[in-house]
PDB file of C-alpha atoms and ligand atoms in Angstrom:
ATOM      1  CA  UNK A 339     132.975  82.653 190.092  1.00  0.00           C
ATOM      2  CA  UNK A 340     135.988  82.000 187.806  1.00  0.00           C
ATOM      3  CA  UNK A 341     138.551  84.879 187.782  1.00  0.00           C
ATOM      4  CA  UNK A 342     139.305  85.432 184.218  1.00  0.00           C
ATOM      5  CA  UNK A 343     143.237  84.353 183.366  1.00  0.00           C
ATOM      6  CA  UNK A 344     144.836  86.162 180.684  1.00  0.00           C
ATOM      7  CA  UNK A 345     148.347  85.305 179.517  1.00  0.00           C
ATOM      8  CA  UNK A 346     150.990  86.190 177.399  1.00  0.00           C
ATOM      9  CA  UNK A 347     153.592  83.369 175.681  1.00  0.00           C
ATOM     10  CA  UNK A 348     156.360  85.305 174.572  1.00  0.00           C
ATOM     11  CA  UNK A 349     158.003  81.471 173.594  1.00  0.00           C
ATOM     12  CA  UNK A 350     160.990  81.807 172.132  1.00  0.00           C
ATOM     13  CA  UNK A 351     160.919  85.749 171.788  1.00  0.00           C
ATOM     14  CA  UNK A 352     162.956  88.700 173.828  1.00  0.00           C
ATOM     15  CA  UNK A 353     166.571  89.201 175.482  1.00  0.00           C
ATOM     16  CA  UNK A 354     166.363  90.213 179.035  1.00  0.00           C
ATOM     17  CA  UNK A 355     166.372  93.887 177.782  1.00  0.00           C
ATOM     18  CA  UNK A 356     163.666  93.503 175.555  1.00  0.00           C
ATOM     19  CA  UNK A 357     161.596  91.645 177.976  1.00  0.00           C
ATOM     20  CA  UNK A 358     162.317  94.738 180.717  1.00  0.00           C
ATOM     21  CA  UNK A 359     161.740  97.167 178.393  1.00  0.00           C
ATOM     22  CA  UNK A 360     158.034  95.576 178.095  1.00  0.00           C
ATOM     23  CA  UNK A 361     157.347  95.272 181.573  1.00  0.00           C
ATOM     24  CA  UNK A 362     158.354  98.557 182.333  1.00  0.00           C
ATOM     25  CA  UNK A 363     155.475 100.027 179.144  1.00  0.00           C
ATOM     26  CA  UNK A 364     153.578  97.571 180.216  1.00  0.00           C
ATOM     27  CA  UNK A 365     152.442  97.766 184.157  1.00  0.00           C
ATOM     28  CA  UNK A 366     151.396 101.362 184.316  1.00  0.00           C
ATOM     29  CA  UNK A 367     149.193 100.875 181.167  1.00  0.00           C
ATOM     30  CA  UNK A 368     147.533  97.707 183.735  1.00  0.00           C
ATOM     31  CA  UNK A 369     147.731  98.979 187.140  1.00  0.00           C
ATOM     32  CA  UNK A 370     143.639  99.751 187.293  1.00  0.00           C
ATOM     33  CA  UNK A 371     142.817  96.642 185.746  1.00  0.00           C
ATOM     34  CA  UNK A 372     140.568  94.413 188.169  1.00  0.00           C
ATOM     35  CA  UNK A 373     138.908  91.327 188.554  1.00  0.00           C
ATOM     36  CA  UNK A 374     141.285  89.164 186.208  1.00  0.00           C
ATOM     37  CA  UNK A 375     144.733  87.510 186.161  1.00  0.00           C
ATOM     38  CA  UNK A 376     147.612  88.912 184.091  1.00  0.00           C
ATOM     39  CA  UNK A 377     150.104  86.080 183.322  1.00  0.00           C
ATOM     40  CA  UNK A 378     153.738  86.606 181.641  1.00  0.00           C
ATOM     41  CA  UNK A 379     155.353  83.476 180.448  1.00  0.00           C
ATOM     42  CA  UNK A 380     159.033  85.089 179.139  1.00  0.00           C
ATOM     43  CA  UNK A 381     161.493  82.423 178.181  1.00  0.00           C
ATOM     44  CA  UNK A 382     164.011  81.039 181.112  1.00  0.00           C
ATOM     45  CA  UNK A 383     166.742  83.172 180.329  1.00  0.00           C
ATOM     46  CA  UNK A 384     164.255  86.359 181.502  1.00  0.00           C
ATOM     47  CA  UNK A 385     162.126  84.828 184.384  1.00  0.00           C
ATOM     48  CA  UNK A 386     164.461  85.477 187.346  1.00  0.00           C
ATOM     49  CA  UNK A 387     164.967  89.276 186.072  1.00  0.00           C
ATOM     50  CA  UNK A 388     161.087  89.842 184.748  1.00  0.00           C
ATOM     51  CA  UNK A 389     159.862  88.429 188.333  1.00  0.00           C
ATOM     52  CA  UNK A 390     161.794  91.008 190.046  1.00  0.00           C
ATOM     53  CA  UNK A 391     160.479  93.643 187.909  1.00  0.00           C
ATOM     54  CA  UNK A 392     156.732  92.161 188.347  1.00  0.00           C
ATOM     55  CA  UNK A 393     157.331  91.993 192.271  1.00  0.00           C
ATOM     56  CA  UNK A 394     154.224  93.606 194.166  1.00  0.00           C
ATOM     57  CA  UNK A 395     152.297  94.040 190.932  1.00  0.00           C
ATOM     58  CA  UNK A 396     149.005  92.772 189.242  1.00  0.00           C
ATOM     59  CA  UNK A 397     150.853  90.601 186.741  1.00  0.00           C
ATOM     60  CA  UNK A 398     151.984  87.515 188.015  1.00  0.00           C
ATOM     61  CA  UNK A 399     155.186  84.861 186.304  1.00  0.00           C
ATOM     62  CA  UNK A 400     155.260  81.730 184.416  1.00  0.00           C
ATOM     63  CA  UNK A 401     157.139  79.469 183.029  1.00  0.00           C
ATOM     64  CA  UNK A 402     156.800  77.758 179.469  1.00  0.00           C
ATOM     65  CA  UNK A 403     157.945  74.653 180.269  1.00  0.00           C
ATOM     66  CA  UNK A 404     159.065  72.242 182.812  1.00  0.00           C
ATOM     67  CA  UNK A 405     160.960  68.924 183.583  1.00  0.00           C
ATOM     68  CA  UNK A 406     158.943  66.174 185.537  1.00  0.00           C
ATOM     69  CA  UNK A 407     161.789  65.306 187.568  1.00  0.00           C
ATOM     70  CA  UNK A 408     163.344  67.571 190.444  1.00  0.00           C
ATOM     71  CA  UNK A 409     167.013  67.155 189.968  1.00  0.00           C
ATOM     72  CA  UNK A 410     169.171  65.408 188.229  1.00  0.00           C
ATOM     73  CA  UNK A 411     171.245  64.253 185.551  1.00  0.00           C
ATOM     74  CA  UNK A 412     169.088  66.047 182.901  1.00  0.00           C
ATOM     75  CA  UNK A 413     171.337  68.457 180.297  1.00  0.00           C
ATOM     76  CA  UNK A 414     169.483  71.600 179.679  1.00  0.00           C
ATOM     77  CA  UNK A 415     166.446  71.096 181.215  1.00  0.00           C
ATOM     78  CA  UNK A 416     163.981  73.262 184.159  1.00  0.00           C
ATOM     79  CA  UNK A 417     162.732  71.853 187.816  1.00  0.00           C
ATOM     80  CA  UNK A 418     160.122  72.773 189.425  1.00  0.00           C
ATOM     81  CA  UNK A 419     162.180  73.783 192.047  1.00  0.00           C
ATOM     82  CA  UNK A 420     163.697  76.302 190.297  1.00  0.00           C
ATOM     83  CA  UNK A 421     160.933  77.602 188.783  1.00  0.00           C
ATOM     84  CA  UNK A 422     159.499  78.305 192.061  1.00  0.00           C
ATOM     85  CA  UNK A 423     162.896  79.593 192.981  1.00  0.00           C
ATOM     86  CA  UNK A 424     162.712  82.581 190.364  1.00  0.00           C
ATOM     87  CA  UNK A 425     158.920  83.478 191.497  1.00  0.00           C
ATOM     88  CA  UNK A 426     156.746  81.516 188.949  1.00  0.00           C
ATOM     89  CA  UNK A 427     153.316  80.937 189.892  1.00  0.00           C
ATOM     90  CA  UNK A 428     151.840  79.361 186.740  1.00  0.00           C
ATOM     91  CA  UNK A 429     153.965  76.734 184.170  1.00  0.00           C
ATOM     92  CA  UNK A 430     152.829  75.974 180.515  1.00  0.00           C
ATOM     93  CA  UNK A 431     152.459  72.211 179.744  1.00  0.00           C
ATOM     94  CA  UNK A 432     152.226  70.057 176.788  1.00  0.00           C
ATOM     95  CA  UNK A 433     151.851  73.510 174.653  1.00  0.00           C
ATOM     96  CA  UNK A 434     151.378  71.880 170.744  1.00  0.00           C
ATOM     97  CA  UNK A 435     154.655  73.073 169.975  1.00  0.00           C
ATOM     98  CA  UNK A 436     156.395  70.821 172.544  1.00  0.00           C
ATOM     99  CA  UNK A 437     154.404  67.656 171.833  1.00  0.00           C
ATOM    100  CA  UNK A 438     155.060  68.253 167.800  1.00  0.00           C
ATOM    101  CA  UNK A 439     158.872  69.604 167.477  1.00  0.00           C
ATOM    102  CA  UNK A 440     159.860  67.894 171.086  1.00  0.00           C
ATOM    103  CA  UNK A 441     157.938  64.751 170.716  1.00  0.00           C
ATOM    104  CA  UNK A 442     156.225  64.891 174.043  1.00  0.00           C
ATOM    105  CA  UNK A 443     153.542  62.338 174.769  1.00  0.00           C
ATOM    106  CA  UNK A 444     150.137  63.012 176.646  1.00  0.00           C
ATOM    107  CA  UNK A 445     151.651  60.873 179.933  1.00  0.00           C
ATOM    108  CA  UNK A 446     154.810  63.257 179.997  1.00  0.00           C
ATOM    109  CA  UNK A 447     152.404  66.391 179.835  1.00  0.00           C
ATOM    110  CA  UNK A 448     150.803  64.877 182.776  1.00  0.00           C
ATOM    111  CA  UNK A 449     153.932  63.883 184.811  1.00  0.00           C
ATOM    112  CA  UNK A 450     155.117  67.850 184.089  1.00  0.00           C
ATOM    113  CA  UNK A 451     151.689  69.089 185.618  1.00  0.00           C
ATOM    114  CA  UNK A 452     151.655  66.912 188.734  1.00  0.00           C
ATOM    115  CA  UNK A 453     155.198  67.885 189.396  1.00  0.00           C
ATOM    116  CA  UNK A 454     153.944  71.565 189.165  1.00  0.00           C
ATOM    117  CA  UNK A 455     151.517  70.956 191.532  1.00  0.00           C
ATOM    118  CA  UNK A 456     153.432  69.587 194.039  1.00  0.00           C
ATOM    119  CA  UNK A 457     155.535  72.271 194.274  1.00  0.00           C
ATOM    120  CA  UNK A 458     153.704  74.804 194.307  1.00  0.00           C
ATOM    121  CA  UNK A 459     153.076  75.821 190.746  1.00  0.00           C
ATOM    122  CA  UNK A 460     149.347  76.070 188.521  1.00  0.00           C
ATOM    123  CA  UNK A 461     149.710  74.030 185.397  1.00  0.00           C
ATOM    124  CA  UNK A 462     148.214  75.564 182.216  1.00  0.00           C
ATOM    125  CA  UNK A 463     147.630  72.310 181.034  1.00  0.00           C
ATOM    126  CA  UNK A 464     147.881  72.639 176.945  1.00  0.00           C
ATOM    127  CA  UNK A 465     145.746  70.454 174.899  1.00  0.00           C
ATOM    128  CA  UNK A 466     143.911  70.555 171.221  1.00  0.00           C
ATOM    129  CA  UNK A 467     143.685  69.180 167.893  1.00  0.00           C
ATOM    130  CA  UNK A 468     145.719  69.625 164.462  1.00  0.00           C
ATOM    131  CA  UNK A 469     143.962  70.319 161.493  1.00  0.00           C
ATOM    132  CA  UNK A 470     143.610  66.811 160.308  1.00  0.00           C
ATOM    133  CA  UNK A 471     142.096  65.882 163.267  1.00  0.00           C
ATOM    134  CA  UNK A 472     139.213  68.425 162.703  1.00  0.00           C
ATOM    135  CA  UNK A 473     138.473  67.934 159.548  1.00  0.00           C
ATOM    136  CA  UNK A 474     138.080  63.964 159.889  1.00  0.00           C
ATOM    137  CA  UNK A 475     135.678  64.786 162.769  1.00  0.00           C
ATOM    138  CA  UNK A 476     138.314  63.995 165.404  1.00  0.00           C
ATOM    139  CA  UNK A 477     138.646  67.273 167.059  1.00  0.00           C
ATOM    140  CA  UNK A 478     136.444  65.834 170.536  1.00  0.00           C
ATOM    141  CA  UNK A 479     137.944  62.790 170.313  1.00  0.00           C
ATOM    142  CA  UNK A 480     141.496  63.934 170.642  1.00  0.00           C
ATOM    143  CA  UNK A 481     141.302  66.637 173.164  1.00  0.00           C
ATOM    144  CA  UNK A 482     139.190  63.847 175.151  1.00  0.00           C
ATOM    145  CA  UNK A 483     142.126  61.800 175.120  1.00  0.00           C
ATOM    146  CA  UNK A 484     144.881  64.605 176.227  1.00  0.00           C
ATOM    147  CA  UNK A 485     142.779  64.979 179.058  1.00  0.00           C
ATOM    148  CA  UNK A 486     142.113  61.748 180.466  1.00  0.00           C
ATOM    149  CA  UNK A 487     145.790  60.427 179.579  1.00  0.00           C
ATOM    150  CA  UNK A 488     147.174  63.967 181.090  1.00  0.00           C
ATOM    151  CA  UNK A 489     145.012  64.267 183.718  1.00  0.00           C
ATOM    152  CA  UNK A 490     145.165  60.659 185.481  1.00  0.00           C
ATOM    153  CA  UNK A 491     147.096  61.519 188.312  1.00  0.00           C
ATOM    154  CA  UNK A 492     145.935  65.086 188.907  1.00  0.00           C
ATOM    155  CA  UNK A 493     144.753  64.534 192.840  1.00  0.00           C
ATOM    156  CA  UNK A 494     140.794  65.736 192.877  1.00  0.00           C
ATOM    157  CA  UNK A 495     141.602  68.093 195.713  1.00  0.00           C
ATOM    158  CA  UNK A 496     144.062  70.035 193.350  1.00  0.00           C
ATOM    159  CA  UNK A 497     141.739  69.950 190.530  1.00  0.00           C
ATOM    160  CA  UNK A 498     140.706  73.969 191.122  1.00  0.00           C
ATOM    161  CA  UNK A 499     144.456  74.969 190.822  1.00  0.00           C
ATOM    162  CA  UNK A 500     144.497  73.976 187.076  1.00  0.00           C
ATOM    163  CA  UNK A 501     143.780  76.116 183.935  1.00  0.00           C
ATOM    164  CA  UNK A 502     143.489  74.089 180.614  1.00  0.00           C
ATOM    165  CA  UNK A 503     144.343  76.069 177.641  1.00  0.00           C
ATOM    166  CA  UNK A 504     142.502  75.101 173.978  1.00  0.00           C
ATOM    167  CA  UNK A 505     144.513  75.974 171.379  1.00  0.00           C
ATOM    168  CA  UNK A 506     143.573  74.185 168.147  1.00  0.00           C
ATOM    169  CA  UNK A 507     147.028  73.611 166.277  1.00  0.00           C
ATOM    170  CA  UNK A 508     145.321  75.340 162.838  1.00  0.00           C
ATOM    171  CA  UNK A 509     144.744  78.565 164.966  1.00  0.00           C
ATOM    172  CA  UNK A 510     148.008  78.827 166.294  1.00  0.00           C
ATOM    173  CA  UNK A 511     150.247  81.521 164.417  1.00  0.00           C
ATOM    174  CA  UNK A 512     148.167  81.791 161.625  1.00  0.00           C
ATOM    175  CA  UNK A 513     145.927  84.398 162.237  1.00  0.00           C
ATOM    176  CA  UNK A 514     143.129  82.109 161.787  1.00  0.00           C
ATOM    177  CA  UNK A 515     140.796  81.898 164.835  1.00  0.00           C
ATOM    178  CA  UNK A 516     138.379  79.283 165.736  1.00  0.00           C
ATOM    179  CA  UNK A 517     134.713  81.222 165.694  1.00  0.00           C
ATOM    180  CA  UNK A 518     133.642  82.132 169.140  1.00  0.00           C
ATOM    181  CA  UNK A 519     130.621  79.274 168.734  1.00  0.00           C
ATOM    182  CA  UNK A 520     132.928  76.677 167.650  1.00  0.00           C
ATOM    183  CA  UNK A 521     135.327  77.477 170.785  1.00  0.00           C
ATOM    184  CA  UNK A 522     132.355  77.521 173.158  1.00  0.00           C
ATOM    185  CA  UNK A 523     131.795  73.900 172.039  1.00  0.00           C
ATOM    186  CA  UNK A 524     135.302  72.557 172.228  1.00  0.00           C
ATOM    187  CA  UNK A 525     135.653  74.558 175.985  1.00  0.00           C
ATOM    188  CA  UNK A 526     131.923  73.347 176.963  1.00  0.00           C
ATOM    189  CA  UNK A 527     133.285  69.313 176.006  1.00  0.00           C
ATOM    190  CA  UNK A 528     136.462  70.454 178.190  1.00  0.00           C
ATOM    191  CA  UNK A 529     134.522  71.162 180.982  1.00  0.00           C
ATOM    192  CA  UNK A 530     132.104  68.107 180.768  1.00  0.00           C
ATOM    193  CA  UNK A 531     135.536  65.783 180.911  1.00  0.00           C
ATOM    194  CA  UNK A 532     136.928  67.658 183.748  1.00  0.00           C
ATOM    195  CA  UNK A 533     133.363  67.233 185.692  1.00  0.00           C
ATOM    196  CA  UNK A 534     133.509  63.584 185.292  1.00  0.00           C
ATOM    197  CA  UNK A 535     137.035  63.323 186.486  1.00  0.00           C
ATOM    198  CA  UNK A 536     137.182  65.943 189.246  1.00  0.00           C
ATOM    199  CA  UNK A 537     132.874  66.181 189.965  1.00  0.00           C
ATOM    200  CA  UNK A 538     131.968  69.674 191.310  1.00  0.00           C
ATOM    201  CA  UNK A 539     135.678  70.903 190.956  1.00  0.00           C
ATOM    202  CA  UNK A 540     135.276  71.273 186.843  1.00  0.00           C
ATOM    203  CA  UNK A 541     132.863  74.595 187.481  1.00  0.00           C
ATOM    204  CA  UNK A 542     135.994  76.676 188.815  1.00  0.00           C
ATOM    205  CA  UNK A 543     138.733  75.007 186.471  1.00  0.00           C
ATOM    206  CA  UNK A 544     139.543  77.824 184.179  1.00  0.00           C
ATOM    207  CA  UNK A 545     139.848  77.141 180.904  1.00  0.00           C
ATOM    208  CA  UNK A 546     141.697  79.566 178.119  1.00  0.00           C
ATOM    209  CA  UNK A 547     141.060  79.563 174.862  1.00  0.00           C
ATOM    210  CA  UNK A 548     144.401  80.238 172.847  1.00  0.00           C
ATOM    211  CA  UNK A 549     145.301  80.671 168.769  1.00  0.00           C
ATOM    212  CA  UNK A 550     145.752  83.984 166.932  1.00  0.00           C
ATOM    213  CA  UNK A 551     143.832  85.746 169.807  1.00  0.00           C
ATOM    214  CA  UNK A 552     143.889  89.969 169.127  1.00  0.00           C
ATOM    215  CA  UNK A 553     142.560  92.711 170.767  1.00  0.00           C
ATOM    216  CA  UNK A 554     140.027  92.949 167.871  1.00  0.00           C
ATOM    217  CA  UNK A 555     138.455  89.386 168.525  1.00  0.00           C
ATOM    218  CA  UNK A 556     139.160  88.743 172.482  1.00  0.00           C
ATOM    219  CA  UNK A 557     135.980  90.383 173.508  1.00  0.00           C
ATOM    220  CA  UNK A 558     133.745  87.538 171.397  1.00  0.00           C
ATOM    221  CA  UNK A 559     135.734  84.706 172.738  1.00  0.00           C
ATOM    222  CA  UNK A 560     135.529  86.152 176.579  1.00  0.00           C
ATOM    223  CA  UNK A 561     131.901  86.231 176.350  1.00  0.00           C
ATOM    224  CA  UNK A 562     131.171  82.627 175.715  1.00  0.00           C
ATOM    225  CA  UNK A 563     129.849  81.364 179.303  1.00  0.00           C
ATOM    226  CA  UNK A 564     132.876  78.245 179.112  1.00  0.00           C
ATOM    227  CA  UNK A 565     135.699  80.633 178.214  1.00  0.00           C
ATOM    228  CA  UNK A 566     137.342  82.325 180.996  1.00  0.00           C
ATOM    229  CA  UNK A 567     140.789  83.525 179.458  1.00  0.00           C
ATOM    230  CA  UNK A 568     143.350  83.552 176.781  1.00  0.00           C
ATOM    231  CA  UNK A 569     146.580  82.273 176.080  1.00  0.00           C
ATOM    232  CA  UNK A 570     148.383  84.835 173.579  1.00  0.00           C
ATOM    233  CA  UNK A 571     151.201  84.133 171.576  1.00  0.00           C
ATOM    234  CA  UNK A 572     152.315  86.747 168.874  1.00  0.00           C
ATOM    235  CA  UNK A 573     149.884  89.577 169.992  1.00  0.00           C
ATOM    236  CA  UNK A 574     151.205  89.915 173.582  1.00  0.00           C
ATOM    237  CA  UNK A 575     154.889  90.417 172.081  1.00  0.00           C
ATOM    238  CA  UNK A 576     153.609  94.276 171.731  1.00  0.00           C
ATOM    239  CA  UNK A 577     152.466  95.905 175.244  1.00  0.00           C
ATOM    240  CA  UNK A 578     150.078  98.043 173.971  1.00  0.00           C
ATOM    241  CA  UNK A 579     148.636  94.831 172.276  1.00  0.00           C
ATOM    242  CA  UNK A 580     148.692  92.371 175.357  1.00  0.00           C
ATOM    243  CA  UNK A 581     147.231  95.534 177.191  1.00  0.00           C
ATOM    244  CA  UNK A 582     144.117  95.723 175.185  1.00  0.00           C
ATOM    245  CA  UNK A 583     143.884  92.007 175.333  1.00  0.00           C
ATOM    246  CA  UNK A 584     143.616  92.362 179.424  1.00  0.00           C
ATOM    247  CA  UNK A 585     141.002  94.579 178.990  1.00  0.00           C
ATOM    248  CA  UNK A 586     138.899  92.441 176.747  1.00  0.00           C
ATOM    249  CA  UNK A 587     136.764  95.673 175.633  1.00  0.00           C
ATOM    250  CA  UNK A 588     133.957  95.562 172.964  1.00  0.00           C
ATOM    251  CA  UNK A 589     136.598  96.185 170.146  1.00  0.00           C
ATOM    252  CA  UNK A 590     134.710  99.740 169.537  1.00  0.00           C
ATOM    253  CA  UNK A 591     135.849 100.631 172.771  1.00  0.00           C
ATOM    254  CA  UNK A 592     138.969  99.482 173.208  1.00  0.00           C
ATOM    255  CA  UNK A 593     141.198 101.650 170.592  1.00  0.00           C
TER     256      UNK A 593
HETATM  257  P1  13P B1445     149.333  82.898 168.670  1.00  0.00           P
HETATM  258  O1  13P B1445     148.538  83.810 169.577  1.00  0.00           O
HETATM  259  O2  13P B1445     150.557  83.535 168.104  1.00  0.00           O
HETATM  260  O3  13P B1445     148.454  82.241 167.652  1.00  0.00           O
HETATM  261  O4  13P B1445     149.889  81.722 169.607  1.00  0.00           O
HETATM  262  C1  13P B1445     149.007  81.040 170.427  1.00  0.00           C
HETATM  263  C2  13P B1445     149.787  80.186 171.334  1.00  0.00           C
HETATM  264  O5  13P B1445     150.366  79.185 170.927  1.00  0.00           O
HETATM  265  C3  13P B1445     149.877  80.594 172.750  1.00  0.00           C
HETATM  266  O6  13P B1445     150.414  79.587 173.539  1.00  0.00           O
END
């Protein structure tokens, strides 16, 4: 049984005040809500005071990026250490935005997620194609490669602790979403590489499906059998929003 994972990206959105002022509309309007994860990723400058207004609830922290090394002479970046530190339980890697505007390659993604591990932290390992890729039939190739190059040193017996996160690049931000069947396929392929890597571990890897997700199409994407969350960019800014999303109603239902 996979536990659903739903979680919000704020990326590069929110003072500290702003970022409170969500929690504090947002926890009550979640308190009942069962059976799934709730994940905030706010950016550094909140996580310390956002996990100690999320202490002893149902929504647990995370951070949007990380540094492969623990210490060091390393201007302006994040250890895992001090992640864990602050209270994160999940980290973002190799989110598209990082590997296109920061350059980062597929082995760097992978250093970032073992370094999570060993300290303590779940990886939402990022991966998925641009639209070029796609359209020249690509799109399986690709996200084949993320994982296996990102994935190498991933030890099988921490295989369950990782959620991979499809986001197709031409979904992200644009309010164009990949159909629910076309998803299913990509996060059905996912699963098939992580079964040859990890064997029986792949069938409780969780793996989100993320790009101009809304309350209004959530509900189709969560009831494909190979998607078992959501990573949500612009539509978890809003509580209300990010609320409904948590829910994942029939869209009838969830106004
Ligand atoms: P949007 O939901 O704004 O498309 O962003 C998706 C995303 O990149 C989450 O990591």
């Amino acid at each position: 049984m996979r536990v659903p994972i739903l979680a919000a990206n704020w990326k590069m959105h929110k003072t500290v005040a702003e970022a409170l002022a969500f929690v504090e509309a947002f926890l009550p309007s979640v308190r009942d809500v069962e059976g799934v994860e709730i994940v905030i990723a706010p950016p550094f400058t909140a996580l310390d005071r956002v996990g100690e207004a999320l202490g002893g609830s149902n929504v647990e922290l995370a951070a949007q990026d990380v540094h492969a090394e623990l210490f060091g002479a390393f201007t302006g970046e994040v250890s895992a250490t001090m992640l864990s530190d602050v209270g994160c339980r999940y980290g973002i890697v190799g989110h598209s935005e990082r590997r296109t505007l920061c350059g980062e390659t597929d082995a760097e993604v992978g250093a970032k997620a073992t370094t999570l591990l060993r300290n303590g932290i779940r990886p939402i390992f990022c991966v998925g194609e641009s639209l070029d890729e796609r359209e020249a039939g690509r799109a399986f190739d690709r996200v084949g490669e993320q994982l296996d190059k990102g994935l190498a040193k991933i030890p099988s017996e921490q295989a369950e602790e990782l959620v991979v996160a499809y986001e197709p690049i031409w979904a992200i931000g644009t309010g164009r979403t990949a159909s629910p069947q076309d998803a299913q396929e990509m996060h059905a392929f996912i699963r098939d590489c992580l079964a040859r890597r990890f064997a029986s571990a792949a069938s409780s890897i969780r793996i989100q499906y993320g790009g101009s997700v809304k309350p209004d199409n959530v509900y189709a994407l969560m009831a494909q059998p190979d998607i078992d969350g959501a990573l949500v960019g612009g539509a978890s800014l809003d509580p209300e929003s990010f609320a409904r999303i948590v829910r994942f109603a029939p869209p009838e239902e969830s106004k």
